[in-house]
Coordinates of C-alpha atoms in Angstrom, one line a residue:
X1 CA 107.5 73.6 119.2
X2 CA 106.3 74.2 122.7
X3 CA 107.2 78.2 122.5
X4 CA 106.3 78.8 118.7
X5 CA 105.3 82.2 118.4
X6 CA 105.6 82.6 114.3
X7 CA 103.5 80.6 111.6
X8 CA 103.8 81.1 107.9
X9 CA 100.0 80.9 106.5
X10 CA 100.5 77.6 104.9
X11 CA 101.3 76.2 108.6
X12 CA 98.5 78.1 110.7
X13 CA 95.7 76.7 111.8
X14 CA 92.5 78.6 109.8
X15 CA 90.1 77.3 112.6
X16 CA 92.0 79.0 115.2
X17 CA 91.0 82.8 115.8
X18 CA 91.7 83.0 119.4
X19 CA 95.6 82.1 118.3
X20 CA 96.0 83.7 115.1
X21 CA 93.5 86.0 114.9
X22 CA 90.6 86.6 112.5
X23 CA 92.5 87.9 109.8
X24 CA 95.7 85.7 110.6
X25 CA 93.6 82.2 110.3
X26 CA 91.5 83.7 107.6
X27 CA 94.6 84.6 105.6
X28 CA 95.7 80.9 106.4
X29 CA 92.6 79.6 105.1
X30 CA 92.8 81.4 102.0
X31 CA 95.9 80.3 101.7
X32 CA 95.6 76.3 102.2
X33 CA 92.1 76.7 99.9
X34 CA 94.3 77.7 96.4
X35 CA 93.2 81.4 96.2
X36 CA 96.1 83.5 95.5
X37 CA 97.1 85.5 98.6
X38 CA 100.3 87.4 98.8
X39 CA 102.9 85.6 100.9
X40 CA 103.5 85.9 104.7
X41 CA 103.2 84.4 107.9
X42 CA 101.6 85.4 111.6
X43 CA 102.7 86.6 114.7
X44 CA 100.5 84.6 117.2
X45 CA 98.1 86.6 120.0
X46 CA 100.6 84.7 122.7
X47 CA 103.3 86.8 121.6
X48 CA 101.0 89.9 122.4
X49 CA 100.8 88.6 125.9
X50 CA 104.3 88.4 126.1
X51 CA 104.9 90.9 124.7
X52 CA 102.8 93.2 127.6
X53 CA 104.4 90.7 130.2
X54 CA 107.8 92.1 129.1
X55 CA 106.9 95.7 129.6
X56 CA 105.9 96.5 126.0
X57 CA 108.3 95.1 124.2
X58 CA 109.4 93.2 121.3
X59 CA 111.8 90.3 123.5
X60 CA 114.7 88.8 121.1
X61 CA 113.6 85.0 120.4
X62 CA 110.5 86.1 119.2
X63 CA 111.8 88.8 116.7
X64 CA 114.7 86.5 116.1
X65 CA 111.9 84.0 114.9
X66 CA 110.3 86.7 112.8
X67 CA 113.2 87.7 111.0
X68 CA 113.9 83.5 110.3
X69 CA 110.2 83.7 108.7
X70 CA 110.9 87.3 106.8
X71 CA 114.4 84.6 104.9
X72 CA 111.7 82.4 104.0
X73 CA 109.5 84.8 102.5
X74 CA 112.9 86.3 100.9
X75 CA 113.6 82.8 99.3
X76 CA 109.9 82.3 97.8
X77 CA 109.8 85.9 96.2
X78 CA 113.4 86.0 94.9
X79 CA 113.8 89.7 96.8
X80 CA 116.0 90.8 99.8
X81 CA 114.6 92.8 102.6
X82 CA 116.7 96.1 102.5
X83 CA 118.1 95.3 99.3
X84 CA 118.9 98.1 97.6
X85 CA 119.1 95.8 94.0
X86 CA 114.8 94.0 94.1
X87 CA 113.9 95.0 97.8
X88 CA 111.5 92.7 99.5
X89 CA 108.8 95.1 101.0
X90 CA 106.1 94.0 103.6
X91 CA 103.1 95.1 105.6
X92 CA 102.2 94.7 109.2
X93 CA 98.9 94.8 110.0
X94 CA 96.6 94.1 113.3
X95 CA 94.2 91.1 114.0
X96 CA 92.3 90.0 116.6
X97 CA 90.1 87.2 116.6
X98 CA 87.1 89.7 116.6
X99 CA 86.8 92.0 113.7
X100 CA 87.8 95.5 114.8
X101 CA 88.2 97.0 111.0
X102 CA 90.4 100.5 111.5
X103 CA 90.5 100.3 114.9
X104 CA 93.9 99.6 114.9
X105 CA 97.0 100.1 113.0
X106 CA 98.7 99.1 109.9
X107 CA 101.5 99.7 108.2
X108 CA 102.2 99.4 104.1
X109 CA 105.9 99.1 102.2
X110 CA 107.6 98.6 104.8
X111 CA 111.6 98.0 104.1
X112 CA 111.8 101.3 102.1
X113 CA 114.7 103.6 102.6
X114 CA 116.7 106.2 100.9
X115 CA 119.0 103.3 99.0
X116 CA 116.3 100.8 98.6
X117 CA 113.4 103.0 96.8
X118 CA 116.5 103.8 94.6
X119 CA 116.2 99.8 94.3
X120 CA 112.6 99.8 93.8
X121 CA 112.2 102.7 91.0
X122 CA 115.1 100.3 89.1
X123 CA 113.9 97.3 89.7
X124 CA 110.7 97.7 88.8
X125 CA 111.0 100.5 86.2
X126 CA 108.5 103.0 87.5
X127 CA 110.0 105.1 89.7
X128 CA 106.8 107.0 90.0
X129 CA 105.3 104.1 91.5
X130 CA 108.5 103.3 93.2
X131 CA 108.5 107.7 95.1
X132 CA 104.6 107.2 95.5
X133 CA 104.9 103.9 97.9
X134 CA 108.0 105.5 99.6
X135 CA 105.9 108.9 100.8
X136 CA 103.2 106.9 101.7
X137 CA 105.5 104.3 104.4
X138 CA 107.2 107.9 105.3
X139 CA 103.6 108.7 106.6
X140 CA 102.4 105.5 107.6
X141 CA 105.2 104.7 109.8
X142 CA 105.7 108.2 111.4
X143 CA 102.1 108.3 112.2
X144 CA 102.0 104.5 113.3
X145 CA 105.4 104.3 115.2
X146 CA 106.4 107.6 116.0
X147 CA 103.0 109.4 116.6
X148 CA 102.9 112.2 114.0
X149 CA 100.0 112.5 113.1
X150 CA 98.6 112.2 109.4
X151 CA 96.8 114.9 109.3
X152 CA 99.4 116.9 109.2
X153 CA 101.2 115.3 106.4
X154 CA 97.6 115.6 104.8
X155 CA 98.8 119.2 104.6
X156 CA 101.9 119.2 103.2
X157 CA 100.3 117.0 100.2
X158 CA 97.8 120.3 100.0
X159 CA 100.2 122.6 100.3
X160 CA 102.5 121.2 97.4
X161 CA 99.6 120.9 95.2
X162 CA 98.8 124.4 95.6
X163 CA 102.1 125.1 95.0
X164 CA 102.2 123.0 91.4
X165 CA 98.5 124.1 91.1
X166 CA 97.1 120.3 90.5
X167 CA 94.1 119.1 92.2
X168 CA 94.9 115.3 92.1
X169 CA 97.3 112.8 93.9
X170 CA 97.5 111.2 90.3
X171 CA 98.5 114.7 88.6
X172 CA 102.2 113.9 90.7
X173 CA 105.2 113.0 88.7
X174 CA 108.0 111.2 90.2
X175 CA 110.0 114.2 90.5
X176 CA 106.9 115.9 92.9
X177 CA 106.9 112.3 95.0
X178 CA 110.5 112.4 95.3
X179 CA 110.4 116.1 96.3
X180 CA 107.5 114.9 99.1
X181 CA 109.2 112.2 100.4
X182 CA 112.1 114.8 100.9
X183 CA 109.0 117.4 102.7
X184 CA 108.2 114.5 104.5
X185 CA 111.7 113.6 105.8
X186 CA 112.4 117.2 106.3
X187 CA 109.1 117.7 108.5
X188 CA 110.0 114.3 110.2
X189 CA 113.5 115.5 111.2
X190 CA 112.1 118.4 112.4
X191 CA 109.2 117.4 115.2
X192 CA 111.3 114.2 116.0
X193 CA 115.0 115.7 116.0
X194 CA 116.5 112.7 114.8
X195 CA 116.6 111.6 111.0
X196 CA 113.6 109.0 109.4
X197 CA 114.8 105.5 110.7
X198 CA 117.2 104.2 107.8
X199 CA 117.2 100.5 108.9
X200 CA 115.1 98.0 107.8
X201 CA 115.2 95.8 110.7
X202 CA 114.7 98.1 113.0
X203 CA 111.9 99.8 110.8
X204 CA 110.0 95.9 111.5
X205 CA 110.6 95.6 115.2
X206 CA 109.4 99.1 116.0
X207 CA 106.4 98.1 113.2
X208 CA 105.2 95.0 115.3
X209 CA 105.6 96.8 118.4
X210 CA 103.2 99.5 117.7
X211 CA 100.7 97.3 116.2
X212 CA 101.0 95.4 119.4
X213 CA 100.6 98.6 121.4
X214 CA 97.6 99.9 119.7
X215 CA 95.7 97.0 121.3
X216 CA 95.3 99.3 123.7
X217 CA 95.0 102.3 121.8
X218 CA 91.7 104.6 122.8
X219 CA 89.9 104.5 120.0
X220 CA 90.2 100.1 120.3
X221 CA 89.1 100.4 123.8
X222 CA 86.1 102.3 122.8
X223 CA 85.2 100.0 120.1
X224 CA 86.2 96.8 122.1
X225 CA 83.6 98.5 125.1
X226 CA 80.5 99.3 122.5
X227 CA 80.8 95.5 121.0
X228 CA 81.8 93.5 124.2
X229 CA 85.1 92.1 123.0
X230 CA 87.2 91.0 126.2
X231 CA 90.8 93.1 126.9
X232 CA 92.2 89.9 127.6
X233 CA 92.6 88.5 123.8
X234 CA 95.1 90.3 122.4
X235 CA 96.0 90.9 119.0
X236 CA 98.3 89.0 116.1
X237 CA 100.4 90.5 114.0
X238 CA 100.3 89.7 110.1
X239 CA 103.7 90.3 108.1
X240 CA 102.7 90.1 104.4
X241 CA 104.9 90.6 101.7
X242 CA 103.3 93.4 99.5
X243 CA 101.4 93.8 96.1
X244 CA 100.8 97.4 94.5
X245 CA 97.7 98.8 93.3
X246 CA 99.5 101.7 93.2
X247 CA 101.5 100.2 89.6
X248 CA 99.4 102.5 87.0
X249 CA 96.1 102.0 85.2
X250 CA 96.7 97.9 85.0
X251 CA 96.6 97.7 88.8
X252 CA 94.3 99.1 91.7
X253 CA 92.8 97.8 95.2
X254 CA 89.0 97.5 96.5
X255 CA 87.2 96.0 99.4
X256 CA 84.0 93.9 97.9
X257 CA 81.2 92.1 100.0
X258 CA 79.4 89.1 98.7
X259 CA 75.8 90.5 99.5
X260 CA 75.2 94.0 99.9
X261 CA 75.8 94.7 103.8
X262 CA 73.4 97.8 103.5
X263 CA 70.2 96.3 102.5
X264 CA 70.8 92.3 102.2
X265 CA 70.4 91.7 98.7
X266 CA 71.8 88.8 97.4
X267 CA 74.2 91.2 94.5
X268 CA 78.2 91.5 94.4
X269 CA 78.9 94.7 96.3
X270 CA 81.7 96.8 96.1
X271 CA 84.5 99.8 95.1
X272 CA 87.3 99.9 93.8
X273 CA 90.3 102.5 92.9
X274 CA 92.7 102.0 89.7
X275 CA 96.6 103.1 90.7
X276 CA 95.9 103.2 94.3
X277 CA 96.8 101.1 97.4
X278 CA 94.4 99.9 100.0
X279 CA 94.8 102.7 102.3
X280 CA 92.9 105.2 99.3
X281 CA 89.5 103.5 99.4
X282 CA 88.8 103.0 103.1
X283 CA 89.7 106.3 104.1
X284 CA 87.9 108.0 101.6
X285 CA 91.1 110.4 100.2
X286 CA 89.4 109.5 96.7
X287 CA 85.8 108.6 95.8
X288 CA 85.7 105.2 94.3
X289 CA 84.5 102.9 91.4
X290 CA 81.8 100.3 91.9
X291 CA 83.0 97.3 91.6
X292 CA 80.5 96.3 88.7
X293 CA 82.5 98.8 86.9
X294 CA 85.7 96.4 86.9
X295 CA 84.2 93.9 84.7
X296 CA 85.1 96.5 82.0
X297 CA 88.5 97.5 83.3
X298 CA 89.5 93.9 84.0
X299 CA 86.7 91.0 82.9
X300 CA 89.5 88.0 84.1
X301 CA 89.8 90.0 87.5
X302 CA 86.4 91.0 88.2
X303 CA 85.0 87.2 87.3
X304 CA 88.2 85.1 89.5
X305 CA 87.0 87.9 91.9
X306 CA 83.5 87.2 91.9
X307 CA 83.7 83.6 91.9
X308 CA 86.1 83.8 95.3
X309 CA 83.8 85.5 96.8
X310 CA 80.8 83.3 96.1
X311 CA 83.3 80.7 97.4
X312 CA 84.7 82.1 100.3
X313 CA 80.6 83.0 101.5
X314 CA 79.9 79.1 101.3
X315 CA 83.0 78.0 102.8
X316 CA 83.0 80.5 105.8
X317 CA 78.5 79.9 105.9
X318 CA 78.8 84.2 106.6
X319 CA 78.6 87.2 104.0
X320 CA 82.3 88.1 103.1
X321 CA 84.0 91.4 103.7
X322 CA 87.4 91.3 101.4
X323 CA 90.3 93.3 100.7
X324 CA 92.0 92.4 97.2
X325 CA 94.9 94.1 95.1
X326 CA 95.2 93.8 91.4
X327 CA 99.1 94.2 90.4
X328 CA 99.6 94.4 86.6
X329 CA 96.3 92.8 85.7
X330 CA 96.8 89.8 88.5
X331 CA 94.5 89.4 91.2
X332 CA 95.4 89.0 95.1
X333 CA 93.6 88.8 97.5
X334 CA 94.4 90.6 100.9
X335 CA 91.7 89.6 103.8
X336 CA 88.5 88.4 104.1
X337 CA 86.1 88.7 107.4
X338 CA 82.7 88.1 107.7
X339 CA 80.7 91.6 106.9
X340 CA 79.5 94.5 109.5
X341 CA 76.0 94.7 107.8
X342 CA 72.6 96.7 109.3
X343 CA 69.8 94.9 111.6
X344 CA 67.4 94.8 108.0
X345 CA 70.1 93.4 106.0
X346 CA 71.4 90.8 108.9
X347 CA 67.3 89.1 109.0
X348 CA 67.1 89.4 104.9
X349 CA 70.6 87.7 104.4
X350 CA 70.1 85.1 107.4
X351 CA 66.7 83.8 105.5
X352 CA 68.0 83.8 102.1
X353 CA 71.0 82.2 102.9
X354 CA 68.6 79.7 104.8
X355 CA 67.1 78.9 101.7
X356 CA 69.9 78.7 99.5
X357 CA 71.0 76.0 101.5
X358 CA 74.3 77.5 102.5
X359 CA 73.2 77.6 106.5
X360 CA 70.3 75.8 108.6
X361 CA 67.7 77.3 110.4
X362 CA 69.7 77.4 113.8
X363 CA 72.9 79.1 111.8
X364 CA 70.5 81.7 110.7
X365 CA 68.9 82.6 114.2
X366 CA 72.6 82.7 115.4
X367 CA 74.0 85.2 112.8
X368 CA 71.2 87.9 114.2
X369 CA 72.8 89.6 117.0
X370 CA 70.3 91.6 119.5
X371 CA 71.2 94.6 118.8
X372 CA 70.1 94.4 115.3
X373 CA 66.7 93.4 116.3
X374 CA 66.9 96.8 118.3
X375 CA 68.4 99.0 115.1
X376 CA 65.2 97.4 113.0
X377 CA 63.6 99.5 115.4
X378 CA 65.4 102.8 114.4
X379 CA 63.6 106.0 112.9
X380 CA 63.1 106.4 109.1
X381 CA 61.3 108.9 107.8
X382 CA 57.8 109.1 107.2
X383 CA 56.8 108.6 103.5
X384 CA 54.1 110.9 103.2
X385 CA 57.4 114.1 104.9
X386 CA 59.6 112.6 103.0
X387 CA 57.6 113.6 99.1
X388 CA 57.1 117.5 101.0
X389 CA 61.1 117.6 102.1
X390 CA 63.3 119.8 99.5
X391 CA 66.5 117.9 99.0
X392 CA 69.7 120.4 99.6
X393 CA 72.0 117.1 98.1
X394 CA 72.4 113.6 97.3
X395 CA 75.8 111.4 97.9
X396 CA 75.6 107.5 98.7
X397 CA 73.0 105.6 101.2
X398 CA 75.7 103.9 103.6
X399 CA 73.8 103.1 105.9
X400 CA 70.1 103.1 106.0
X401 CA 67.8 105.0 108.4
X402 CA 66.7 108.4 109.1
X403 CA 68.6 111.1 111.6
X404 CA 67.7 114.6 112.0
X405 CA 70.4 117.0 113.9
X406 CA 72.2 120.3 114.2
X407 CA 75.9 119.7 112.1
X408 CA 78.9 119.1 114.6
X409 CA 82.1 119.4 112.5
X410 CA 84.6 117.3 115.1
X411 CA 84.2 113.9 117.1
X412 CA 85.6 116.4 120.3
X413 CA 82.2 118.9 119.4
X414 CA 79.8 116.2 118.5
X415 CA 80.5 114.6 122.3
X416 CA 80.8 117.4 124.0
X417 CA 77.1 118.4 122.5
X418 CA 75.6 115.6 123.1
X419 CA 76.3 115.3 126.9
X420 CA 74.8 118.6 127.2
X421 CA 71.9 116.8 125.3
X422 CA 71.5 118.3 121.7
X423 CA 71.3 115.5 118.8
X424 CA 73.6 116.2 116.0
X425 CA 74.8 114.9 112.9
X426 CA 79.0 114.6 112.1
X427 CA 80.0 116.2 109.5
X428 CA 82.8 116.0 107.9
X429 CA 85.3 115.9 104.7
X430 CA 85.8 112.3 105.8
X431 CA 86.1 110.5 109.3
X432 CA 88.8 107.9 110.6
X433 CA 88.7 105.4 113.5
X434 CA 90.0 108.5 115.8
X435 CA 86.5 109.6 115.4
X436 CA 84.6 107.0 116.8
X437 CA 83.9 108.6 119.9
X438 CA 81.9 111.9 117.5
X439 CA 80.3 109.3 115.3
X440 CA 79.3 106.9 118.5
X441 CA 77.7 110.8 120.2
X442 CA 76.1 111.7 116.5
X443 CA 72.5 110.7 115.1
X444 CA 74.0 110.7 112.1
X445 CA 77.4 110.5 109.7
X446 CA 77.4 112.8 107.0
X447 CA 80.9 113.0 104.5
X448 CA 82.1 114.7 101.5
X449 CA 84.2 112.0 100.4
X450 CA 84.1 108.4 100.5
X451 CA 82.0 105.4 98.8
X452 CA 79.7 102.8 100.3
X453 CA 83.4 100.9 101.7
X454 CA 84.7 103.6 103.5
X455 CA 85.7 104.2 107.3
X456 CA 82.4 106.5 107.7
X457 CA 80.5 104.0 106.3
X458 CA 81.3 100.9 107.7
X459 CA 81.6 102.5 111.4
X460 CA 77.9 103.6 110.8
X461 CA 76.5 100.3 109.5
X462 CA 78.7 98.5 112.7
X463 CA 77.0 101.3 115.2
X464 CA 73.2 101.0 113.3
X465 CA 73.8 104.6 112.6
X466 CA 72.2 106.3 109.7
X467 CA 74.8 107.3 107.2
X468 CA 75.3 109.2 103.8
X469 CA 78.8 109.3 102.4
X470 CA 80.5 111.1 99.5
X471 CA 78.2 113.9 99.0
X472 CA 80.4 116.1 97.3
X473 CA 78.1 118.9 96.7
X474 CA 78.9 119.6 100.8
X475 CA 81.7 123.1 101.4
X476 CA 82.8 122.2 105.1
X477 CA 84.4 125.0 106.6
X478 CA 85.3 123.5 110.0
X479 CA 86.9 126.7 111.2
X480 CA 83.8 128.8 110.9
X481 CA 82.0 125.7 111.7
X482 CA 79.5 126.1 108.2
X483 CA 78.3 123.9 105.7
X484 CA 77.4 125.3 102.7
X485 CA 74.6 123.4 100.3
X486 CA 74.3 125.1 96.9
X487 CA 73.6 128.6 98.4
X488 CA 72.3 128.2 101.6
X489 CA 74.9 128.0 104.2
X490 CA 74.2 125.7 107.4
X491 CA 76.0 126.2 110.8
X492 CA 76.0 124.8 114.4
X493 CA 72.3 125.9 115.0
X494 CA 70.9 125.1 112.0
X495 CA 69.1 122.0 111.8
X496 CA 69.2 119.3 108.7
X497 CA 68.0 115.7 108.1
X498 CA 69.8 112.8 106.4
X499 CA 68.1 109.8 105.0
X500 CA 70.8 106.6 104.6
X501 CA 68.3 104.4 102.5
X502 CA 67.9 106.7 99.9

């Protein structure tokens, strides 16, 4: 079909990034290999074009053709979109055919409303599970769509907490998650004026729109600048129907690499989060599991798991970034990309991998890019300093290095200081892709929360940045702009050093 903008993953073609995207044709691939890979289908990069040709928006024949592929996905899964009986839900996520992880937007349980999480919490008998997904699209799609931001539901969840005096999102009965999604509409209603959308299909359109527009979002521009990716390309769209980590102790979510992407070493690398979706573990809300710790959770996950990824780094001749779901004990894998990884791990990985047989000589030289030659080049600190040096704290080496700096607590602060020339380090509770700008300015990234997958730590191994994540010894107070560290307390003038290896 000459004008086909929609492909269910079965159909796409897996060799064809520029079309479909990295994640779309990867998904695909997945797909048409056996591994098990919720179903869904992709919104090609030409309907992006269109789509900014048509004055940023969605046109009719190609939602028309999405909502033909959402039946099919409605006929395989024995579910209705909307339903308010066994609702279908989906997700809609970005990707272009270069990786741009967070950079830009996604949206999670997607088809939820008032009658269908009423659906949802009977359907699937856990209406805790069934509030829990519905407060998290509330925020997802008001921050995505509507451009509320996060944050600031961020502080209703605190403020409720207080209120019931519990510390942790896992503390929340159904009751308190229906009582926030309620907050949540209330606040909506509020800042928007008009009641949280109620319709399904309109809830999808306006989805794909904004994942659409955030290819030109400022924080993808930035990113598409600093790694030479052309404005022309576009993004897809990927409509997935969804899986929940978020099911109780027999499900979770992680993101694994086949080799570790910090240091090259040829060991299964990873984190993971029981009772959680996807969302938890990249933004660092919670600290997470290593993934050698799922073998005792789940053995049958953790070893299908392992042996995809082992599979997926042969077939793709590149070290594997994945996303993957658990639901009730059965795996599903969400994504896989070939890894960010740091100048010292890129030459390790490219030899071994060499010798291994799983790329030639010529594949090896090509996976190097030039500026990791130049981050192999980057400061560490010297061994001899490094025995004198009293450690304040220790969290996790995400990305290796040295950087010494005065603390900047904002992306805004850590620019703005460094164009009048001081070297600081970020630091922060955690960071997200709106702080690529701070962490792009900073010598260093320095978080409270987070593991060794998070945003913080990716961005840093993507940038060669020195980075130390979920140190949770750190007291941030970003309005008196301190740090405290046991009991000294460090503030804008101070100076500290972070070492990302160790």
């Amino acid at each position: 079909m000459a004008n086909q903008f929609v492909y269910h993953f079965e159909k796409a073609d897996a060799s064809d990034k520029v079309k479909f995207g990295g994640k779309g044709a990867n998904l695909a691939g997945m797909t048409q290999l056996g591994i098990p890979v919720p179903p869904g289908f992709t919104i090609s990069t030409e309907a992006c074009h269109q789509y900014y040709k048509d004055g940023a928006s969605l046109s009719k024949a190609i939602f028309d053709e999405t909502l033909t592929a959402v039946k099919v996905l409605e006929k395989k899964l024995g579910k209705e979109f909307g339903s308010s009986k066994n609702p279908l839900l989906v997700s809609v996520r970005s990707g272009a055919p270069a990786s741009m992880p967070g950079m830009m937007d996604t949206i999670l349980n997607l088809g939820l409303t008032d009658a269908s999480v009423i659906g949802l919490a009977e359907s699937s008998e856990n209406p805790r599970f069934a509030y829990d997904s519905y407060r998290r699209f509330i925020q997802m799609y008001s921050d995505v769509v509507e451009g509320l931001s996060k944050h600031t539901f961020e502080k209703i969840i605190a403020a409720f907490k207080k209120e019931l005096g519990i510390v942790s999102d896992l503390e929340f009965t159904a009751e308190n998650f229906k009582t926030l999604a309620v907050k949540f509409k209330d606040f909506f209603k509020k800042e928007k004026g008009f009641d949280f959308p109620q319709d399904p299909v309109s809830q999808l359109k306006k989805s794909i729109e904004a994942v659409f527009a955030s290819w030109n979002n400022e924080r993808a521009i930035i990113y598409r600048r600093m790694n030479n990716i052309p404005s022309s390309w576009g993004t897809a769209v990927n409509v997935q129907s969804m899986v929940f980590g978020n099911f109780g102790n027999t499900s979770g979510t992680g993101v694994c690499f086949s080799r570790d992407p910090a240091t090259g070493e040829n060991v299964f690398y990873g984190e993971y989060l029981l009772n959680a979706q996807g969302e938890d573990v990249v933004a660092g809300v919670r600290t997470p599991e290593p993934i050698s710790n799922l073998a005792r959770d789940n053995k049958d996950a953790f070893d299908q798991l392992y042996t995809y990824a082992k599979n997926l780094e042969k077939h793709f001749k590149n070290v594997q970034d994945m996303e993957f779901t658990i639901e009730k004990g059965k795996l599903f894998m969400l994504q896989t990309r070939n890894g960010k990884r740091t100048g010292h791990a890129a030459v390790r990985i490219a030899v071994e991998m060499e010798k291994e047989g799983i790329i030639s000589k010529n594949e090896a030289l090509m996976q190097i890019e030039a500026k990791q030659l130049d981050e192999l080049l980057h400061p560490v600190f010297d061994k001899g300093e490094l025995k004198k040096a009293k450690k304040l704290a220790q969290g996790l080496g995400a990305s290796p290095g040295a950087a010494v700096g005065k603390p900047a607590f904002s992306a805004e602060e850590a620019k703005e200081r460094r164009e009048k020339g001081e070297k600081v380090i970020l630091v922060r509770l955690e960071t997200s892709p709106d702080d690529l700008a701070g962490m792009s300015a900073a010598q260093g990234i320095l978080t409270v929360l987070g593991g060794r997958t998070s945003h913080a730590a990716v961005g840093a191994r993507g940038m060669g940045k020195c980075g130390v994540c979920g140190c949770g010894a750190l007291i941030i107070d970003s309005t008196a702009k301190t740090v405290k560290i046991g009991d000294r307390t460090f503030g804008t003038q101070d100076i500290i050093s972070i070492d990302g290896s160790t």
